mmCIF file with all atom_site columns, C-alpha atoms in Angstrom:
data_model
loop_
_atom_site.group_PDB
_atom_site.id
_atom_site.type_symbol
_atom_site.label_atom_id
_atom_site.label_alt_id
_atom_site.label_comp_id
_atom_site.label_asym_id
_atom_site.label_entity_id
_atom_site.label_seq_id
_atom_site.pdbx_PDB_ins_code
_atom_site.Cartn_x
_atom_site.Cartn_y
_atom_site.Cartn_z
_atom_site.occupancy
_atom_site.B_iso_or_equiv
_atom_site.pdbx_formal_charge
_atom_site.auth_seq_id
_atom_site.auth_comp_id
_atom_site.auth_asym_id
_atom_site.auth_atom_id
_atom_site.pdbx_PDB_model_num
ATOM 1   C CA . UNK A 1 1   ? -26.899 39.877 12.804 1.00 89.00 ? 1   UNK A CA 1
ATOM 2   C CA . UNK A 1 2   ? -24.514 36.482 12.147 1.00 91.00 ? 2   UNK A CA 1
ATOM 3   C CA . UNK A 1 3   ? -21.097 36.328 13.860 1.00 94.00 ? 3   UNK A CA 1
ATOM 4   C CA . UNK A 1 4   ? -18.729 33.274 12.863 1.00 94.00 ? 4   UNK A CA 1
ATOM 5   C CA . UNK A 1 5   ? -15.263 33.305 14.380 1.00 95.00 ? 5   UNK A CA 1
ATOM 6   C CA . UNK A 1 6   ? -13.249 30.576 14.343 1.00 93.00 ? 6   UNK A CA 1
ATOM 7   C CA . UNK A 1 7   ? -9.348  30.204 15.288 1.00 92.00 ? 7   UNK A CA 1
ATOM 8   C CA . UNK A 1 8   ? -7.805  26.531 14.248 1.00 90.00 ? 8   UNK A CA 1
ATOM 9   C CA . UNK A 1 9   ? -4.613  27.276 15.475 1.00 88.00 ? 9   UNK A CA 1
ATOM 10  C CA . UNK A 1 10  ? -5.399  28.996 18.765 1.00 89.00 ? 10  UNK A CA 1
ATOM 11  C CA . UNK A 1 11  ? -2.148  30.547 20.482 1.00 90.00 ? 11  UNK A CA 1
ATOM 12  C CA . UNK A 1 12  ? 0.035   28.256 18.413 1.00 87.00 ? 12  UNK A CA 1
ATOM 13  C CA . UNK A 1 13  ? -1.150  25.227 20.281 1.00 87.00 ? 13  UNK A CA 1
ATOM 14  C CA . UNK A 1 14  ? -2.797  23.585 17.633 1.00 88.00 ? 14  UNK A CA 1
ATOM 15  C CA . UNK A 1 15  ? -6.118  23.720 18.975 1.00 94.00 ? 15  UNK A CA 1
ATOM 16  C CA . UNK A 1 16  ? -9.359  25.079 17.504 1.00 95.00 ? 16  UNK A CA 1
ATOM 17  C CA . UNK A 1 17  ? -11.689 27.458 19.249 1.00 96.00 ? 17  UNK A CA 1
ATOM 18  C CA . UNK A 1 18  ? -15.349 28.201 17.476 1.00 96.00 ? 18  UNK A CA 1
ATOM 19  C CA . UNK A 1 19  ? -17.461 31.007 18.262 1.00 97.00 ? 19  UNK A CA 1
ATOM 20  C CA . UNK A 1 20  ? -21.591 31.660 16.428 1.00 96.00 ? 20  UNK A CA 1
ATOM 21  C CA . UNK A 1 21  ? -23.835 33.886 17.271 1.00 96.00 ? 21  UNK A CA 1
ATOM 22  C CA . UNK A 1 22  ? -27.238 34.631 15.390 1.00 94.00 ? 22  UNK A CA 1
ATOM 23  C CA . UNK A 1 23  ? -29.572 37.243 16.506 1.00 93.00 ? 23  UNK A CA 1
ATOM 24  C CA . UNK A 1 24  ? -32.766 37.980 14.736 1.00 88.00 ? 24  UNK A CA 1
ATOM 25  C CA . UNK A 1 25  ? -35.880 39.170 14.795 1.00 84.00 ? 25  UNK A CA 1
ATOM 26  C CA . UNK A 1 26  ? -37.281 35.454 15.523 1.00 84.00 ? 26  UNK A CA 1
ATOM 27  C CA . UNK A 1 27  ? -34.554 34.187 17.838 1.00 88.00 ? 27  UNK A CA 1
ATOM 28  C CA . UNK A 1 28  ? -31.308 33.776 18.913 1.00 94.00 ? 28  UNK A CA 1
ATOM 29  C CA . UNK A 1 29  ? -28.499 31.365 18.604 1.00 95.00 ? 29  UNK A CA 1
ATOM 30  C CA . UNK A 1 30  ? -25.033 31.155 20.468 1.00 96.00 ? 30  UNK A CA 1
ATOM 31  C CA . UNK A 1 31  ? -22.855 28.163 20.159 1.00 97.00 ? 31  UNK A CA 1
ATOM 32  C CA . UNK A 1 32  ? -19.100 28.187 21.832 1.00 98.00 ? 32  UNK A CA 1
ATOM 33  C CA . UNK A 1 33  ? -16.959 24.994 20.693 1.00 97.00 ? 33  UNK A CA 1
ATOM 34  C CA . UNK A 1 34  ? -13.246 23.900 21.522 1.00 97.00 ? 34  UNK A CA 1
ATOM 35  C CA . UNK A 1 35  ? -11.078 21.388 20.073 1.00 96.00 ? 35  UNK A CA 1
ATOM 36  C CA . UNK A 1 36  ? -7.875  19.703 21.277 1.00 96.00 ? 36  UNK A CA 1
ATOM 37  C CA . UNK A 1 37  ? -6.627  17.231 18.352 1.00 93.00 ? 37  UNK A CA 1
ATOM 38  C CA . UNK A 1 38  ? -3.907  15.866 20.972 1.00 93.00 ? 38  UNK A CA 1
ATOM 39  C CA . UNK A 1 39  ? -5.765  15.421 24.047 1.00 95.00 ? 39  UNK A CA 1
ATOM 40  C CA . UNK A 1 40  ? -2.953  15.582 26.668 1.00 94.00 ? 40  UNK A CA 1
ATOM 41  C CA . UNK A 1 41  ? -0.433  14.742 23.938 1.00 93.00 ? 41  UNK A CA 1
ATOM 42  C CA . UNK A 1 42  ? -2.504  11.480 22.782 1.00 95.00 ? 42  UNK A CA 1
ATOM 43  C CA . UNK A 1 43  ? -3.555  10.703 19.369 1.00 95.00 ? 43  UNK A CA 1
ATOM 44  C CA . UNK A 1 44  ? -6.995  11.326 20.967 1.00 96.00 ? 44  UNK A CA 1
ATOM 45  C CA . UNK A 1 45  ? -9.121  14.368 19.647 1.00 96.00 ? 45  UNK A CA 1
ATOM 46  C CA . UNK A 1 46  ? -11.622 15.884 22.397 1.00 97.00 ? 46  UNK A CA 1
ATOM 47  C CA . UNK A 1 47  ? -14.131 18.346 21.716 1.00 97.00 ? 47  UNK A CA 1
ATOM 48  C CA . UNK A 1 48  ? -16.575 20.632 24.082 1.00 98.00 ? 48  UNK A CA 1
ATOM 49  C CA . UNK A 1 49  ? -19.902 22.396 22.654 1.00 98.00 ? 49  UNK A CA 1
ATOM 50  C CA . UNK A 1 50  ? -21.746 24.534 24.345 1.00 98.00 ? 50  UNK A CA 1
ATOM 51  C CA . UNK A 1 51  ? -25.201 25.941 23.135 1.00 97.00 ? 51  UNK A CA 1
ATOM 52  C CA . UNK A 1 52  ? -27.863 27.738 23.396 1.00 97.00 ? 52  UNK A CA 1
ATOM 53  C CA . UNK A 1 53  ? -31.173 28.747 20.772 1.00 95.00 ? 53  UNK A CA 1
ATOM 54  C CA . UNK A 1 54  ? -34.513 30.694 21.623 1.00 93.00 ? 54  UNK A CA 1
ATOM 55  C CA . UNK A 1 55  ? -37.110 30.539 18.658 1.00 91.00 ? 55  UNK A CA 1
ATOM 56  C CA . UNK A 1 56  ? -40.126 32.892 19.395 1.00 87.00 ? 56  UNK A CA 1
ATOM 57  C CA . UNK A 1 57  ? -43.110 30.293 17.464 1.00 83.00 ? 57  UNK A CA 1
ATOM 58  C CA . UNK A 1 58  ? -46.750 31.093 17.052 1.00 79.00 ? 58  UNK A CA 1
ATOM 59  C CA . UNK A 1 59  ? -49.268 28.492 17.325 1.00 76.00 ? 59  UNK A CA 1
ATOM 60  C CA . UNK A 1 60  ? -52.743 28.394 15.656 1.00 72.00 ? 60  UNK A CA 1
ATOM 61  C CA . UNK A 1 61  ? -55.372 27.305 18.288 1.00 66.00 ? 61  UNK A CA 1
ATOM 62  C CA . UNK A 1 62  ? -58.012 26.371 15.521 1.00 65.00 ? 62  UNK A CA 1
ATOM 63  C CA . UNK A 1 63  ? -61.525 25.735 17.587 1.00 53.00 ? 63  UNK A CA 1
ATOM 64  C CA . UNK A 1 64  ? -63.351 23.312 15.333 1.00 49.00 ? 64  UNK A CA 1
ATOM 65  C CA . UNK A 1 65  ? -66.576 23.728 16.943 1.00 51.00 ? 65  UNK A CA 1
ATOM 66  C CA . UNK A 1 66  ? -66.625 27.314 17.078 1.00 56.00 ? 66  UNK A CA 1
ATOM 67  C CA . UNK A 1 67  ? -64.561 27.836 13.968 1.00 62.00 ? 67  UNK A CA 1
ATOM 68  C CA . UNK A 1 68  ? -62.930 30.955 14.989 1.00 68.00 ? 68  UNK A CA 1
ATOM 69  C CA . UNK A 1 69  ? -58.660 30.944 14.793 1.00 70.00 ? 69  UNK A CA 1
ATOM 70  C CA . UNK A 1 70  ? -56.667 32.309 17.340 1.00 73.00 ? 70  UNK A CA 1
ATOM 71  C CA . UNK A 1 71  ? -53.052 32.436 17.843 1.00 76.00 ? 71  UNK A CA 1
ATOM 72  C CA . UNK A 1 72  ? -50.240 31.894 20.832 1.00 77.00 ? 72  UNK A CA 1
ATOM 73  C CA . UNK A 1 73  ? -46.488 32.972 20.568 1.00 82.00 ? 73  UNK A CA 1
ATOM 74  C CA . UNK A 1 74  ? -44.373 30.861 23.123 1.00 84.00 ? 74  UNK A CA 1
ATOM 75  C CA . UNK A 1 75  ? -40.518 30.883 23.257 1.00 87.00 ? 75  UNK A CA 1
ATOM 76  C CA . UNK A 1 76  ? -38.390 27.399 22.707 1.00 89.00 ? 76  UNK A CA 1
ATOM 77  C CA . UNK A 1 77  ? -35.041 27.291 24.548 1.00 93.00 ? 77  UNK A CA 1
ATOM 78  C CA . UNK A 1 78  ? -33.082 24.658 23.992 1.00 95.00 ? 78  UNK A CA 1
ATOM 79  C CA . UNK A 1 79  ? -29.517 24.713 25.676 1.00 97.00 ? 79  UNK A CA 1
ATOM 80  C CA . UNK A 1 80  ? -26.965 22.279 25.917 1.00 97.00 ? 80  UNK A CA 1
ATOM 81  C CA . UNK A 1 81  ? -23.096 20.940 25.222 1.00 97.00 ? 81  UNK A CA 1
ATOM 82  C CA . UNK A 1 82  ? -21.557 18.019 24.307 1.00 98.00 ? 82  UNK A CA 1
ATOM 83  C CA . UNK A 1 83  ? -17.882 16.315 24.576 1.00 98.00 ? 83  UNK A CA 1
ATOM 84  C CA . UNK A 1 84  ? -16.826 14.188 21.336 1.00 97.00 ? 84  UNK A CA 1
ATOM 85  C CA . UNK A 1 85  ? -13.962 11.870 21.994 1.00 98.00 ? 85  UNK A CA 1
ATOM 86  C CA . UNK A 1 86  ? -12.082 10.364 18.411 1.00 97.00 ? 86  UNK A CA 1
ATOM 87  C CA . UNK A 1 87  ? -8.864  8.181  18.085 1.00 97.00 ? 87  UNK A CA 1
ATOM 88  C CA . UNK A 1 88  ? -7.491  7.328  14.467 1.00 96.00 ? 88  UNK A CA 1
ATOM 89  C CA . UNK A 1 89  ? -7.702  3.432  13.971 1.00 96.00 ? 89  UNK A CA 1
ATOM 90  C CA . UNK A 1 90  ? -5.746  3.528  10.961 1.00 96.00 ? 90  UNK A CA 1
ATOM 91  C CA . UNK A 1 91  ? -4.527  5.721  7.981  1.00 93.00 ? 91  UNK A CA 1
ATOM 92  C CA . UNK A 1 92  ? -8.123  6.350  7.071  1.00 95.00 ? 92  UNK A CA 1
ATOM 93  C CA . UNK A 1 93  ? -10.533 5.513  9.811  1.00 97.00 ? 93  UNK A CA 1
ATOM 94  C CA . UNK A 1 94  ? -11.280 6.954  12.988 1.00 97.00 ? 94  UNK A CA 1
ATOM 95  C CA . UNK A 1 95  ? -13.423 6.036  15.558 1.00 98.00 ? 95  UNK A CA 1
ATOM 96  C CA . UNK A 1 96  ? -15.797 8.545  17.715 1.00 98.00 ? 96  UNK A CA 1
ATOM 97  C CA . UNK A 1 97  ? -18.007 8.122  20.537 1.00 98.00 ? 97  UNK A CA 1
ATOM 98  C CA . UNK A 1 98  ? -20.213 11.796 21.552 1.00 98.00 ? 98  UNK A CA 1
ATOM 99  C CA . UNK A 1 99  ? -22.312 12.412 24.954 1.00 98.00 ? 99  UNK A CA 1
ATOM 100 C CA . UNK A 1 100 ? -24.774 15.258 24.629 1.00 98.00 ? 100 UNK A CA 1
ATOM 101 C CA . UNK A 1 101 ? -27.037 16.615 27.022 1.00 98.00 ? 101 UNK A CA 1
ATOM 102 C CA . UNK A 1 102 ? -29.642 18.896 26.162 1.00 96.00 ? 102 UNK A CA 1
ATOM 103 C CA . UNK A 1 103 ? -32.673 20.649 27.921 1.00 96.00 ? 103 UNK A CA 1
ATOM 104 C CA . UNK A 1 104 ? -35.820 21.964 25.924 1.00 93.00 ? 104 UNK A CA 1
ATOM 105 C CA . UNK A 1 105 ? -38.239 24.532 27.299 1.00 92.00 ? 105 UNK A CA 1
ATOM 106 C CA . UNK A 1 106 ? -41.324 26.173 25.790 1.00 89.00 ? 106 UNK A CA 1
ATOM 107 C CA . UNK A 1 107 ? -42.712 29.309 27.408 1.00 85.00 ? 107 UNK A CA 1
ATOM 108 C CA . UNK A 1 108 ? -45.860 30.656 26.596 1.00 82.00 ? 108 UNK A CA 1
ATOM 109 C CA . UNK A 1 109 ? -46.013 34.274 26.416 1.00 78.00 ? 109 UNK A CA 1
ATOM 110 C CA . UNK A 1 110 ? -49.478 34.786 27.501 1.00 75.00 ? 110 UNK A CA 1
ATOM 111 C CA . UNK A 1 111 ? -49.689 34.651 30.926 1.00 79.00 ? 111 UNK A CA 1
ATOM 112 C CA . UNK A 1 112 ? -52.446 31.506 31.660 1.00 75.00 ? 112 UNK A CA 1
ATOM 113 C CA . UNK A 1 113 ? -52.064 29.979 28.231 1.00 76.00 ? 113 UNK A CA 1
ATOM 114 C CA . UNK A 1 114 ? -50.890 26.323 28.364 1.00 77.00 ? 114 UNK A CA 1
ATOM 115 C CA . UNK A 1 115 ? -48.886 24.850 25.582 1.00 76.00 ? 115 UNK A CA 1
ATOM 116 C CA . UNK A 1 116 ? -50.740 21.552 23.894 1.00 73.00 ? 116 UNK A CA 1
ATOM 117 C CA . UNK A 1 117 ? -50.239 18.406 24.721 1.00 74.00 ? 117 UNK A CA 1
ATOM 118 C CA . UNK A 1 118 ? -48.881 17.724 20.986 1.00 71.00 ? 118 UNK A CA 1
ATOM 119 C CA . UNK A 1 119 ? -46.398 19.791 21.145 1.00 72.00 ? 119 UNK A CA 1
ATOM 120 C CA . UNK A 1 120 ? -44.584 17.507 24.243 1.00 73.00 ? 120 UNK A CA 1
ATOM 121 C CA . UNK A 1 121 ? -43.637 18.510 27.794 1.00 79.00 ? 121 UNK A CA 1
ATOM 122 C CA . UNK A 1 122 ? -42.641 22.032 28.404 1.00 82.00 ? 122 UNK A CA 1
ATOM 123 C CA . UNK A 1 123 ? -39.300 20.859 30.084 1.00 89.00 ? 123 UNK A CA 1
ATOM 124 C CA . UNK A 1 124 ? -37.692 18.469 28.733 1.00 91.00 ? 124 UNK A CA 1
ATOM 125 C CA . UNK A 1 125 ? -33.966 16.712 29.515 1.00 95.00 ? 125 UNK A CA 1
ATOM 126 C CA . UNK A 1 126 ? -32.326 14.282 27.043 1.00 95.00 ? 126 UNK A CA 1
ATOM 127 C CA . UNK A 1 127 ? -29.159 12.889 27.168 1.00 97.00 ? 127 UNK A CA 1
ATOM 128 C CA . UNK A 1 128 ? -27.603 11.080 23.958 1.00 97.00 ? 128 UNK A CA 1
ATOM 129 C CA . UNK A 1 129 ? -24.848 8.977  23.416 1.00 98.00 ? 129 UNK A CA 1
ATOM 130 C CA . UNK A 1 130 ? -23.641 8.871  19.497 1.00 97.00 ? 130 UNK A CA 1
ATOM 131 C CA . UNK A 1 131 ? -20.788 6.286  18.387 1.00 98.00 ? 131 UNK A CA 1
ATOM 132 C CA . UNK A 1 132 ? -19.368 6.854  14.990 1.00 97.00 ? 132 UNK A CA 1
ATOM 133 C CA . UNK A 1 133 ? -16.777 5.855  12.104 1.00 97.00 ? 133 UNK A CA 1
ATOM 134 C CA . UNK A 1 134 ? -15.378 8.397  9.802  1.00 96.00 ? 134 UNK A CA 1
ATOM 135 C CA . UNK A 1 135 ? -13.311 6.943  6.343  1.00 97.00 ? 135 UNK A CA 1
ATOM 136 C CA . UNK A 1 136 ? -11.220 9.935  5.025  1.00 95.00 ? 136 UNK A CA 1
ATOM 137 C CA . UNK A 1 137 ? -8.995  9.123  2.048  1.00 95.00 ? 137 UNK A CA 1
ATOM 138 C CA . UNK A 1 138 ? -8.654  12.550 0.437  1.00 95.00 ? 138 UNK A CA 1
ATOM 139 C CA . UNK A 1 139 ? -5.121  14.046 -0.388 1.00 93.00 ? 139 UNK A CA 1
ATOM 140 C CA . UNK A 1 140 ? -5.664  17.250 1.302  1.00 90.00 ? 140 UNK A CA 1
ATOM 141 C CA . UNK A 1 141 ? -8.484  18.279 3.578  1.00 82.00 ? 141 UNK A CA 1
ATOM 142 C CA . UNK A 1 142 ? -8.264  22.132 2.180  1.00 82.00 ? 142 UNK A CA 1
ATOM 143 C CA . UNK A 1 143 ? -8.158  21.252 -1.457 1.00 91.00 ? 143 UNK A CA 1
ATOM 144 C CA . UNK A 1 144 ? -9.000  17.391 -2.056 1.00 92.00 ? 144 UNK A CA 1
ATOM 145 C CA . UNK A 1 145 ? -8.374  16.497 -6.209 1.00 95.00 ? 145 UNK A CA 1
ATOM 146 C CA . UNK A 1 146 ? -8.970  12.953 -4.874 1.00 95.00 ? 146 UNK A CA 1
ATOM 147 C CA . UNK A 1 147 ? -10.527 10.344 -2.171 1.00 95.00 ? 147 UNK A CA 1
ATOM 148 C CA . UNK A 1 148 ? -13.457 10.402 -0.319 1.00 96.00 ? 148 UNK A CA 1
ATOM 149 C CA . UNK A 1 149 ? -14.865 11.159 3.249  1.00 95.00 ? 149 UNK A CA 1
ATOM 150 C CA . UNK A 1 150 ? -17.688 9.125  4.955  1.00 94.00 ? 150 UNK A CA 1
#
């Protein structure tokens, strides 16, 4: 089952609001997002993610010296959220800066089965800071007949 609501004119404010979810037989996704395009009546655009994703995965634990194949399910959460801050510089550009912080956990399912080395640290924490330029010259962002976006 895939939901995808989205609302870019929330209440008549002029704010966005973003709901997903995705649940299947492998996993599930959720991801909430908000948008303000005139942070506290600023040119500056501000927007908050939240997520979250669980993928069931099966590893192979190949024994090459007795040759026999057995397999492992464990679960991979990763949750997280981000705030993306943007200011126009000019007609066309705009200038972005993102913080995201994000947590990964794998879970084995069998109880006493530890997760390889390879596949990194069953808990993880990352934080990531992403600067950015957009160039949008198109005539209209519904319908462009012209101009580009970078």
């Amino acid at each position: 089952m895939f939901v995808d609501l989205q609302e870019n004119n929330l209440f008549g404010s002029g704010r966005s609001a973003r709901l997903k979810v995705d649940l299947a037989q492998e996993g599930s996704a959720y991801n909430i997002s908000l948008t303000d395009p005139y942070f506290m009546d600023t040119r500056l655009a501000v927007t908050l993610n939240i997520y979250r994703d669980v993928l069931t995965r099966t590893i192979d634990a190949n024994q090459i010296t007795t040759g026999t194949s057995t397999t492992h399910d464990y679960d991979e959460t990763k949750t997280g959220g981000s705030i993306t801050v943007s200011y126009p510089i000019n007609q066309y550009l705009r200038a972005s800066l993102q913080l995201q912080h994000k947590t990964i956990k794998l879970d084995p399912a069998d109880e006493g089965y530890v997760i390889p080395a390879p596949l990194g640290p069953t808990d993880s924490q990352s934080n990531i800071l992403t600067p950015g330029i957009t160039y949008d010259s198109r005539d209209n962002i519904f319908w462009p007949t012209q101009g580009v976006r970078y």
